[in-house]
């Protein structure tokens, strides 16, 4: 309220892309740490996870030991989204520095600035549109 009237100091956030299907309920959220065994990622898929959100550090960094598994999961049709524990800009993963950018080149999808728990919800919704490429497209429109 300014001088008795409502003023909007900033534009409202963009609405998320529309979804055609039902959200997927089985999406894992895994906090990463140095020395993490990549078998943890395949284990959650083995018990039914249709997608994974990795909570990375800093700018979305994840242990290098996970890179091969991230690539394999993407090839198998399991989207892997990398979110950061700290606030980040909503830029594509590939546009970040070397380590996070490399994960993107191997098939990981950037959370576009979403917190890990919100990225999980977004992945659940995005999976309602299709597989890995549909999820990549959906996150690209955030």
Short mmCIF file of C-alpha atoms in Angstrom, two decimals:
data_model
loop_
_atom_site.label_atom_id
_atom_site.label_comp_id
_atom_site.label_asym_id
_atom_site.label_seq_id
_atom_site.Cartn_x
_atom_site.Cartn_y
_atom_site.Cartn_z
CA UNK A 1 0.00 0.00 0.00
CA UNK A 2 1.37 3.33 -1.06
CA UNK A 3 -0.70 6.43 -0.39
CA UNK A 4 -3.81 4.32 0.11
CA UNK A 5 -3.56 2.27 -3.09
CA UNK A 6 -2.05 -1.09 -3.97
CA UNK A 7 1.12 -1.01 -6.03
CA UNK A 8 2.95 -4.06 -7.29
CA UNK A 9 6.72 -3.46 -7.05
CA UNK A 10 7.60 -6.50 -9.18
CA UNK A 11 6.00 -8.73 -11.76
CA UNK A 12 4.44 -11.92 -10.42
CA UNK A 13 6.41 -15.10 -11.06
CA UNK A 14 5.74 -16.93 -14.30
CA UNK A 15 3.20 -19.73 -14.15
CA UNK A 16 4.65 -23.21 -14.56
CA UNK A 17 4.08 -25.02 -17.84
CA UNK A 18 0.81 -26.89 -18.27
CA UNK A 19 0.69 -30.63 -17.68
CA UNK A 20 -1.24 -33.12 -19.74
CA UNK A 21 -1.14 -36.19 -17.47
CA UNK A 22 -1.31 -37.19 -13.84
CA UNK A 23 1.69 -36.44 -11.61
CA UNK A 24 4.02 -39.33 -10.82
CA UNK A 25 4.05 -40.16 -7.11
CA UNK A 26 7.29 -42.16 -6.92
CA UNK A 27 10.13 -39.66 -7.15
CA UNK A 28 13.17 -39.91 -4.86
CA UNK A 29 14.94 -36.94 -3.26
CA UNK A 30 18.52 -37.79 -2.31
CA UNK A 31 20.96 -35.51 -0.48
CA UNK A 32 24.43 -35.96 -1.96
CA UNK A 33 27.72 -35.98 -0.08
CA UNK A 34 31.40 -36.57 -0.89
CA UNK A 35 32.23 -40.25 -1.25
CA UNK A 36 28.62 -41.21 -1.92
CA UNK A 37 28.18 -44.63 -3.53
CA UNK A 38 26.39 -44.42 -6.88
CA UNK A 39 24.60 -47.68 -6.03
CA UNK A 40 22.20 -45.57 -3.93
CA UNK A 41 20.79 -44.07 -7.13
CA UNK A 42 20.22 -47.41 -8.82
CA UNK A 43 18.79 -48.85 -5.59
CA UNK A 44 15.94 -46.31 -5.50
CA UNK A 45 15.19 -47.06 -9.15
CA UNK A 46 15.22 -50.80 -8.41
CA UNK A 47 12.48 -50.29 -5.81
CA UNK A 48 10.32 -48.29 -8.21
CA UNK A 49 11.41 -44.63 -8.38
CA UNK A 50 10.46 -43.11 -11.74
CA UNK A 51 12.69 -40.07 -11.25
CA UNK A 52 15.39 -38.74 -8.92
CA UNK A 53 16.17 -35.30 -7.56
CA UNK A 54 19.73 -34.96 -6.29
CA UNK A 55 20.29 -32.29 -3.68
CA UNK A 56 23.73 -31.02 -4.61
CA UNK A 57 25.94 -28.55 -2.82
CA UNK A 58 26.72 -24.96 -3.73
CA UNK A 59 25.82 -24.42 -7.36
CA UNK A 60 24.32 -27.86 -7.68
CA UNK A 61 27.59 -29.74 -7.51
CA UNK A 62 27.27 -33.49 -7.07
CA UNK A 63 30.05 -36.02 -6.49
CA UNK A 64 31.90 -36.90 -9.69
CA UNK A 65 31.47 -40.58 -8.78
CA UNK A 66 27.75 -40.23 -9.64
CA UNK A 67 28.28 -39.00 -13.20
CA UNK A 68 28.35 -42.39 -14.93
CA UNK A 69 25.19 -43.49 -13.11
CA UNK A 70 23.43 -40.21 -13.97
CA UNK A 71 24.19 -40.85 -17.63
CA UNK A 72 22.99 -44.46 -17.43
CA UNK A 73 19.75 -43.53 -15.67
CA UNK A 74 19.01 -40.89 -18.31
CA UNK A 75 19.57 -43.47 -21.04
CA UNK A 76 17.20 -45.86 -19.21
CA UNK A 77 14.45 -43.22 -19.20
CA UNK A 78 14.84 -42.16 -15.56
CA UNK A 79 15.18 -38.37 -15.29
CA UNK A 80 17.76 -37.08 -12.81
CA UNK A 81 17.23 -33.47 -11.68
CA UNK A 82 19.97 -31.62 -9.82
CA UNK A 83 18.91 -28.97 -7.32
CA UNK A 84 21.13 -26.98 -5.00
CA UNK A 85 21.11 -26.71 -1.22
CA UNK A 86 21.78 -23.00 -1.61
CA UNK A 87 19.83 -20.46 -3.61
CA UNK A 88 20.84 -20.42 -7.27
CA UNK A 89 19.83 -18.61 -10.41
CA UNK A 90 17.28 -20.16 -12.73
CA UNK A 91 19.76 -21.00 -15.49
CA UNK A 92 20.22 -24.26 -17.38
CA UNK A 93 22.60 -26.71 -15.73
CA UNK A 94 24.82 -26.71 -18.81
CA UNK A 95 25.42 -22.95 -18.37
CA UNK A 96 26.95 -23.39 -14.91
CA UNK A 97 30.66 -23.91 -14.21
CA UNK A 98 32.57 -27.01 -15.25
CA UNK A 99 31.40 -29.65 -12.70
CA UNK A 100 27.67 -28.86 -12.72
CA UNK A 101 27.83 -28.20 -16.46
CA UNK A 102 29.41 -31.60 -17.01
CA UNK A 103 26.58 -33.31 -15.13
CA UNK A 104 24.18 -31.57 -17.50
CA UNK A 105 26.09 -32.80 -20.53
CA UNK A 106 25.80 -36.34 -19.16
CA UNK A 107 22.01 -36.14 -19.00
CA UNK A 108 21.16 -34.45 -15.70
CA UNK A 109 18.44 -31.79 -15.74
CA UNK A 110 18.87 -28.55 -13.79
CA UNK A 111 16.20 -27.54 -11.28
CA UNK A 112 16.30 -23.95 -12.62
CA UNK A 113 16.71 -22.39 -9.18
CA UNK A 114 14.07 -24.49 -7.40
CA UNK A 115 14.83 -25.71 -3.90
CA UNK A 116 15.26 -29.52 -3.73
CA UNK A 117 11.82 -30.21 -2.21
CA UNK A 118 10.15 -27.97 -4.80
CA UNK A 119 12.20 -29.59 -7.57
CA UNK A 120 10.83 -32.97 -6.42
CA UNK A 121 7.25 -31.70 -6.73
CA UNK A 122 8.07 -30.18 -10.11
CA UNK A 123 9.57 -33.48 -11.30
CA UNK A 124 6.47 -35.33 -10.14
CA UNK A 125 4.34 -33.00 -12.24
CA UNK A 126 6.73 -32.98 -15.21
CA UNK A 127 6.73 -36.78 -15.35
CA UNK A 128 3.01 -36.51 -16.10
CA UNK A 129 4.01 -35.13 -19.51
CA UNK A 130 6.21 -38.07 -20.51
CA UNK A 131 9.78 -39.36 -20.20
CA UNK A 132 13.20 -37.77 -19.88
CA UNK A 133 12.92 -35.48 -22.91
CA UNK A 134 9.46 -34.28 -21.88
CA UNK A 135 10.80 -33.55 -18.37
CA UNK A 136 13.82 -31.73 -19.85
CA UNK A 137 11.47 -29.63 -21.98
CA UNK A 138 9.15 -28.92 -19.03
CA UNK A 139 12.01 -27.76 -16.79
CA UNK A 140 13.41 -25.72 -19.69
CA UNK A 141 10.18 -23.71 -19.77
CA UNK A 142 10.31 -22.80 -16.06
#
